[in-house]
Amino acid sequence: MTGPAVLAGLASLAFTSFASLALAQDPPAPAGWVSASAAASGRTAEPKGRIVLTLSGKLQRPNAQDRAVFDMAMLAALPQHSFKTKTPWYAEPRKFTGPLLRDVLAAAGADGKSLEAIAINDYKVSIPVEDALRHQVIVARLMDDQTMPLRDKGPLFIIYPFDTEPELRSSLFYSRSVWQLKALVIR
């Protein structure tokens, strides 16, 4: 699947819970994401570089025992989205780029209703999967078109499009914007 077919498939996720996806049909991974051997085994492609994100819990396409691990190239291979938004952490609006959170979840075959997002410093927060379906939440790997160093909230940052939806400008959604993201536990 490429181009419009991938987008149409992902758009349909907005109207379906991940729990019901497991009962109906496993959604296809974005184009180029599952190798032939991985597809045959029902597993996600394997990382070749340093692992930057680990998904565990309710997964249908793990690639490392019962987990789905991602290197930066794997995240960059997913469809990329960008937006500029004001945040409480920076004086000026910043541009964030990365895959949609829902695309990352779909690539691993996530099948749950909530996520526990965990940062490198072990900060944890629960995020409803509904957020990923309803909003254009991204797993940012770039800020202002540059990789994000660890000292500047990188290498990964869950970010909501705060300027597009006024309801997102609240402490609830700010607390769900995990910087230095290292893991997602799907429940």
PDB file of C-alpha atoms in Angstrom:
ATOM      1  CA  MET A   1       0.000   0.000   0.000  1.00  0.00           C
ATOM      2  CA  THR A   2       1.283   3.450  -0.817  1.00  0.00           C
ATOM      3  CA  GLY A   3       0.185   7.070  -0.799  1.00  0.00           C
ATOM      4  CA  PRO A   4      -3.594   7.568  -0.680  1.00  0.00           C
ATOM      5  CA  ALA A   5      -4.281   3.946   0.284  1.00  0.00           C
ATOM      6  CA  VAL A   6      -2.120   4.262   3.411  1.00  0.00           C
ATOM      7  CA  LEU A   7      -3.758   7.560   4.337  1.00  0.00           C
ATOM      8  CA  ALA A   8      -7.223   6.122   3.820  1.00  0.00           C
ATOM      9  CA  GLY A   9      -6.359   3.132   5.986  1.00  0.00           C
ATOM     10  CA  LEU A  10      -4.991   5.339   8.748  1.00  0.00           C
ATOM     11  CA  ALA A  11      -7.953   7.708   8.561  1.00  0.00           C
ATOM     12  CA  SER A  12     -10.265   4.777   9.197  1.00  0.00           C
ATOM     13  CA  LEU A  13      -8.486   4.277  12.522  1.00  0.00           C
ATOM     14  CA  ALA A  14     -10.017   7.540  13.721  1.00  0.00           C
ATOM     15  CA  PHE A  15     -13.397   5.816  13.879  1.00  0.00           C
ATOM     16  CA  THR A  16     -12.286   2.486  15.317  1.00  0.00           C
ATOM     17  CA  SER A  17     -10.801   1.622  18.687  1.00  0.00           C
ATOM     18  CA  PHE A  18      -7.614  -0.396  18.757  1.00  0.00           C
ATOM     19  CA  ALA A  19      -9.454  -3.054  20.771  1.00  0.00           C
ATOM     20  CA  SER A  20     -11.948  -3.638  17.985  1.00  0.00           C
ATOM     21  CA  LEU A  21      -9.167  -3.761  15.385  1.00  0.00           C
ATOM     22  CA  ALA A  22      -7.911  -6.962  16.949  1.00  0.00           C
ATOM     23  CA  LEU A  23     -11.357  -8.512  16.592  1.00  0.00           C
ATOM     24  CA  ALA A  24     -11.896  -7.327  13.025  1.00  0.00           C
ATOM     25  CA  GLN A  25      -8.765  -7.203  10.922  1.00  0.00           C
ATOM     26  CA  ASP A  26      -5.219  -6.258  11.798  1.00  0.00           C
ATOM     27  CA  PRO A  27      -4.555  -2.896  10.085  1.00  0.00           C
ATOM     28  CA  PRO A  28      -1.748  -2.920   7.545  1.00  0.00           C
ATOM     29  CA  ALA A  29       1.523  -1.356   8.592  1.00  0.00           C
ATOM     30  CA  PRO A  30       2.531   1.756   6.659  1.00  0.00           C
ATOM     31  CA  ALA A  31       4.321   1.099   3.365  1.00  0.00           C
ATOM     32  CA  GLY A  32       7.885  -0.105   3.666  1.00  0.00           C
ATOM     33  CA  TRP A  33       7.549  -0.932   7.314  1.00  0.00           C
ATOM     34  CA  VAL A  34       7.230  -4.695   7.482  1.00  0.00           C
ATOM     35  CA  SER A  35       9.839  -6.812   5.717  1.00  0.00           C
ATOM     36  CA  ALA A  36       8.749  -9.962   3.859  1.00  0.00           C
ATOM     37  CA  SER A  37      10.174 -12.239   6.568  1.00  0.00           C
ATOM     38  CA  ALA A  38       8.628 -10.072   9.277  1.00  0.00           C
ATOM     39  CA  ALA A  39       5.259 -10.138   7.531  1.00  0.00           C
ATOM     40  CA  ALA A  40       5.422 -13.933   7.274  1.00  0.00           C
ATOM     41  CA  SER A  41       6.063 -14.181  11.001  1.00  0.00           C
ATOM     42  CA  GLY A  42       3.581 -11.413  11.940  1.00  0.00           C
ATOM     43  CA  ARG A  43       6.458  -9.325  13.287  1.00  0.00           C
ATOM     44  CA  THR A  44       7.546  -5.721  12.722  1.00  0.00           C
ATOM     45  CA  ALA A  45      10.844  -5.087  10.874  1.00  0.00           C
ATOM     46  CA  GLU A  46      13.923  -5.211  13.087  1.00  0.00           C
ATOM     47  CA  PRO A  47      16.061  -2.178  13.938  1.00  0.00           C
ATOM     48  CA  LYS A  48      19.536  -1.847  12.499  1.00  0.00           C
ATOM     49  CA  GLY A  49      20.586   1.149  14.618  1.00  0.00           C
ATOM     50  CA  ARG A  50      20.397   2.145  18.284  1.00  0.00           C
ATOM     51  CA  ILE A  51      16.967   1.485  19.783  1.00  0.00           C
ATOM     52  CA  VAL A  52      15.244   4.755  20.695  1.00  0.00           C
ATOM     53  CA  LEU A  53      11.701   3.568  21.448  1.00  0.00           C
ATOM     54  CA  THR A  54      10.311   0.356  22.941  1.00  0.00           C
ATOM     55  CA  LEU A  55       6.644  -0.630  22.862  1.00  0.00           C
ATOM     56  CA  SER A  56       5.393  -3.403  25.125  1.00  0.00           C
ATOM     57  CA  GLY A  57       2.104  -4.745  26.391  1.00  0.00           C
ATOM     58  CA  LYS A  58      -0.757  -5.564  24.028  1.00  0.00           C
ATOM     59  CA  LEU A  59       1.021  -5.873  20.651  1.00  0.00           C
ATOM     60  CA  GLN A  60       0.271  -7.982  17.610  1.00  0.00           C
ATOM     61  CA  ARG A  61       3.502  -7.331  15.683  1.00  0.00           C
ATOM     62  CA  PRO A  62       6.460  -7.485  18.082  1.00  0.00           C
ATOM     63  CA  ASN A  63       9.981  -7.674  16.674  1.00  0.00           C
ATOM     64  CA  ALA A  64      12.003  -8.417  19.822  1.00  0.00           C
ATOM     65  CA  GLN A  65      10.422 -11.255  21.802  1.00  0.00           C
ATOM     66  CA  ASP A  66       7.206  -9.682  23.102  1.00  0.00           C
ATOM     67  CA  ARG A  67       8.192  -6.044  22.407  1.00  0.00           C
ATOM     68  CA  ALA A  68       8.347  -3.784  19.358  1.00  0.00           C
ATOM     69  CA  VAL A  69      11.595  -1.834  19.250  1.00  0.00           C
ATOM     70  CA  PHE A  70      12.320   1.088  16.927  1.00  0.00           C
ATOM     71  CA  ASP A  71      15.477   2.797  15.824  1.00  0.00           C
ATOM     72  CA  MET A  72      15.403   6.334  14.441  1.00  0.00           C
ATOM     73  CA  ALA A  73      15.460   5.116  10.818  1.00  0.00           C
ATOM     74  CA  MET A  74      12.336   3.014  11.425  1.00  0.00           C
ATOM     75  CA  LEU A  75      10.503   6.039  12.842  1.00  0.00           C
ATOM     76  CA  ALA A  76      11.723   8.187   9.923  1.00  0.00           C
ATOM     77  CA  ALA A  77      10.393   5.556   7.458  1.00  0.00           C
ATOM     78  CA  LEU A  78       6.828   6.083   8.718  1.00  0.00           C
ATOM     79  CA  PRO A  79       4.822   8.920   7.083  1.00  0.00           C
ATOM     80  CA  GLN A  80       6.099  12.194   8.561  1.00  0.00           C
ATOM     81  CA  HIS A  81       3.919  15.065   9.759  1.00  0.00           C
ATOM     82  CA  SER A  82       4.912  18.570  10.837  1.00  0.00           C
ATOM     83  CA  PHE A  83       3.239  21.441  12.603  1.00  0.00           C
ATOM     84  CA  LYS A  84       4.301  24.612  14.331  1.00  0.00           C
ATOM     85  CA  THR A  85       2.869  25.257  17.773  1.00  0.00           C
ATOM     86  CA  LYS A  86       3.354  27.288  20.915  1.00  0.00           C
ATOM     87  CA  THR A  87       4.266  25.271  23.995  1.00  0.00           C
ATOM     88  CA  PRO A  88       4.803  26.107  27.659  1.00  0.00           C
ATOM     89  CA  TRP A  89       8.465  25.056  27.306  1.00  0.00           C
ATOM     90  CA  TYR A  90       9.661  27.481  24.632  1.00  0.00           C
ATOM     91  CA  ALA A  91       9.248  31.258  24.303  1.00  0.00           C
ATOM     92  CA  GLU A  92       8.440  31.080  20.572  1.00  0.00           C
ATOM     93  CA  PRO A  93       6.396  28.599  18.513  1.00  0.00           C
ATOM     94  CA  ARG A  94       8.485  25.629  17.357  1.00  0.00           C
ATOM     95  CA  LYS A  95       8.095  23.300  14.403  1.00  0.00           C
ATOM     96  CA  PHE A  96       7.864  19.603  15.312  1.00  0.00           C
ATOM     97  CA  THR A  97       8.202  16.718  12.830  1.00  0.00           C
ATOM     98  CA  GLY A  98       7.708  12.987  13.208  1.00  0.00           C
ATOM     99  CA  PRO A  99       5.275  10.141  12.680  1.00  0.00           C
ATOM    100  CA  LEU A 100       1.775  10.329  14.087  1.00  0.00           C
ATOM    101  CA  LEU A 101       1.502   8.458  17.370  1.00  0.00           C
ATOM    102  CA  ARG A 102      -1.304   6.388  15.846  1.00  0.00           C
ATOM    103  CA  ASP A 103       1.041   5.314  12.998  1.00  0.00           C
ATOM    104  CA  VAL A 104       3.637   4.120  15.505  1.00  0.00           C
ATOM    105  CA  LEU A 105       0.944   2.175  17.358  1.00  0.00           C
ATOM    106  CA  ALA A 106      -0.415   0.692  14.120  1.00  0.00           C
ATOM    107  CA  ALA A 107       3.075  -0.337  12.968  1.00  0.00           C
ATOM    108  CA  ALA A 108       3.474  -2.422  16.126  1.00  0.00           C
ATOM    109  CA  GLY A 109      -0.088  -3.746  16.031  1.00  0.00           C
ATOM    110  CA  ALA A 110      -1.009  -2.029  19.308  1.00  0.00           C
ATOM    111  CA  ASP A 111      -4.263  -3.331  20.769  1.00  0.00           C
ATOM    112  CA  GLY A 112      -5.253  -1.408  23.872  1.00  0.00           C
ATOM    113  CA  LYS A 113      -7.191   1.497  25.296  1.00  0.00           C
ATOM    114  CA  SER A 114      -4.387   3.352  27.080  1.00  0.00           C
ATOM    115  CA  LEU A 115      -0.653   3.935  26.903  1.00  0.00           C
ATOM    116  CA  GLU A 116       1.815   4.488  29.662  1.00  0.00           C
ATOM    117  CA  ALA A 117       4.427   6.835  28.210  1.00  0.00           C
ATOM    118  CA  ILE A 118       7.793   6.629  29.965  1.00  0.00           C
ATOM    119  CA  ALA A 119      10.618   9.154  29.685  1.00  0.00           C
ATOM    120  CA  ILE A 120      14.341   8.552  30.111  1.00  0.00           C
ATOM    121  CA  ASN A 121      14.150  10.080  33.615  1.00  0.00           C
ATOM    122  CA  ASP A 122      11.311   7.591  34.397  1.00  0.00           C
ATOM    123  CA  TYR A 123       8.550  10.233  34.287  1.00  0.00           C
ATOM    124  CA  LYS A 124       5.364   8.284  33.496  1.00  0.00           C
ATOM    125  CA  VAL A 125       1.955   9.378  32.342  1.00  0.00           C
ATOM    126  CA  SER A 126      -1.129   7.578  31.103  1.00  0.00           C
ATOM    127  CA  ILE A 127      -2.426   8.617  27.681  1.00  0.00           C
ATOM    128  CA  PRO A 128      -5.761   7.356  26.333  1.00  0.00           C
ATOM    129  CA  VAL A 129      -5.391   5.747  22.886  1.00  0.00           C
ATOM    130  CA  GLU A 130      -8.353   7.960  21.971  1.00  0.00           C
ATOM    131  CA  ASP A 131      -5.940  10.944  22.002  1.00  0.00           C
ATOM    132  CA  ALA A 132      -3.938   9.357  19.187  1.00  0.00           C
ATOM    133  CA  LEU A 133      -7.106   8.713  17.201  1.00  0.00           C
ATOM    134  CA  ARG A 134      -8.742  12.094  17.776  1.00  0.00           C
ATOM    135  CA  HIS A 135      -5.773  14.468  17.541  1.00  0.00           C
ATOM    136  CA  GLN A 136      -2.749  14.773  15.267  1.00  0.00           C
ATOM    137  CA  VAL A 137      -0.377  13.783  18.100  1.00  0.00           C
ATOM    138  CA  ILE A 138       3.129  13.127  16.827  1.00  0.00           C
ATOM    139  CA  VAL A 139       6.203  11.394  18.148  1.00  0.00           C
ATOM    140  CA  ALA A 140       8.509  14.268  17.245  1.00  0.00           C
ATOM    141  CA  ARG A 141      12.012  13.321  16.183  1.00  0.00           C
ATOM    142  CA  LEU A 142      12.844  16.775  14.807  1.00  0.00           C
ATOM    143  CA  MET A 143      12.353  20.266  16.192  1.00  0.00           C
ATOM    144  CA  ASP A 144      12.797  23.131  13.748  1.00  0.00           C
ATOM    145  CA  ASP A 145      14.056  20.535  11.225  1.00  0.00           C
ATOM    146  CA  GLN A 146      16.919  19.454  13.511  1.00  0.00           C
ATOM    147  CA  THR A 147      17.359  16.325  15.608  1.00  0.00           C
ATOM    148  CA  MET A 148      16.712  16.973  19.281  1.00  0.00           C
ATOM    149  CA  PRO A 149      19.591  16.303  21.644  1.00  0.00           C
ATOM    150  CA  LEU A 150      18.880  14.765  25.025  1.00  0.00           C
ATOM    151  CA  ARG A 151      19.528  18.107  26.763  1.00  0.00           C
ATOM    152  CA  ASP A 152      16.790  19.731  24.637  1.00  0.00           C
ATOM    153  CA  LYS A 153      13.953  17.259  25.243  1.00  0.00           C
ATOM    154  CA  GLY A 154      15.120  14.691  22.672  1.00  0.00           C
ATOM    155  CA  PRO A 155      15.583  12.431  21.011  1.00  0.00           C
ATOM    156  CA  LEU A 156      11.776  11.827  20.985  1.00  0.00           C
ATOM    157  CA  PHE A 157       8.971  14.066  22.224  1.00  0.00           C
ATOM    158  CA  ILE A 158       5.220  13.294  22.224  1.00  0.00           C
ATOM    159  CA  ILE A 159       3.665  16.573  21.167  1.00  0.00           C
ATOM    160  CA  TYR A 160       0.076  17.672  20.638  1.00  0.00           C
ATOM    161  CA  PRO A 161      -0.960  20.341  18.091  1.00  0.00           C
ATOM    162  CA  PHE A 162      -1.782  22.855  20.833  1.00  0.00           C
ATOM    163  CA  ASP A 163      -2.518  25.768  18.481  1.00  0.00           C
ATOM    164  CA  THR A 164      -5.015  23.897  16.299  1.00  0.00           C
ATOM    165  CA  GLU A 165      -7.405  22.928  19.088  1.00  0.00           C
ATOM    166  CA  PRO A 166      -7.907  25.323  22.029  1.00  0.00           C
ATOM    167  CA  GLU A 167      -9.006  22.430  24.297  1.00  0.00           C
ATOM    168  CA  LEU A 168      -5.463  21.034  24.032  1.00  0.00           C
ATOM    169  CA  ARG A 169      -4.011  24.095  25.762  1.00  0.00           C
ATOM    170  CA  SER A 170      -4.399  22.717  29.270  1.00  0.00           C
ATOM    171  CA  SER A 171      -2.252  21.167  31.962  1.00  0.00           C
ATOM    172  CA  LEU A 172      -3.839  17.779  31.203  1.00  0.00           C
ATOM    173  CA  PHE A 173      -2.503  17.662  27.629  1.00  0.00           C
ATOM    174  CA  TYR A 174       0.760  19.402  28.531  1.00  0.00           C
ATOM    175  CA  SER A 175       1.395  16.621  31.069  1.00  0.00           C
ATOM    176  CA  ARG A 176       0.845  14.014  28.340  1.00  0.00           C
ATOM    177  CA  SER A 177       3.528  15.623  26.158  1.00  0.00           C
ATOM    178  CA  VAL A 178       6.409  13.452  27.261  1.00  0.00           C
ATOM    179  CA  TRP A 179       9.865  14.580  26.220  1.00  0.00           C
ATOM    180  CA  GLN A 180      12.863  12.234  26.213  1.00  0.00           C
ATOM    181  CA  LEU A 181      10.371   9.468  25.447  1.00  0.00           C
ATOM    182  CA  LYS A 182      11.873   5.977  25.688  1.00  0.00           C
ATOM    183  CA  ALA A 183       8.922   3.566  26.019  1.00  0.00           C
ATOM    184  CA  LEU A 184       5.187   3.051  25.560  1.00  0.00           C
ATOM    185  CA  VAL A 185       3.328   0.329  27.437  1.00  0.00           C
ATOM    186  CA  ILE A 186       0.038  -0.529  25.747  1.00  0.00           C
ATOM    187  CA  ARG A 187      -2.718  -1.604  28.156  1.00  0.00           C
TER     188      ARG A 187
END
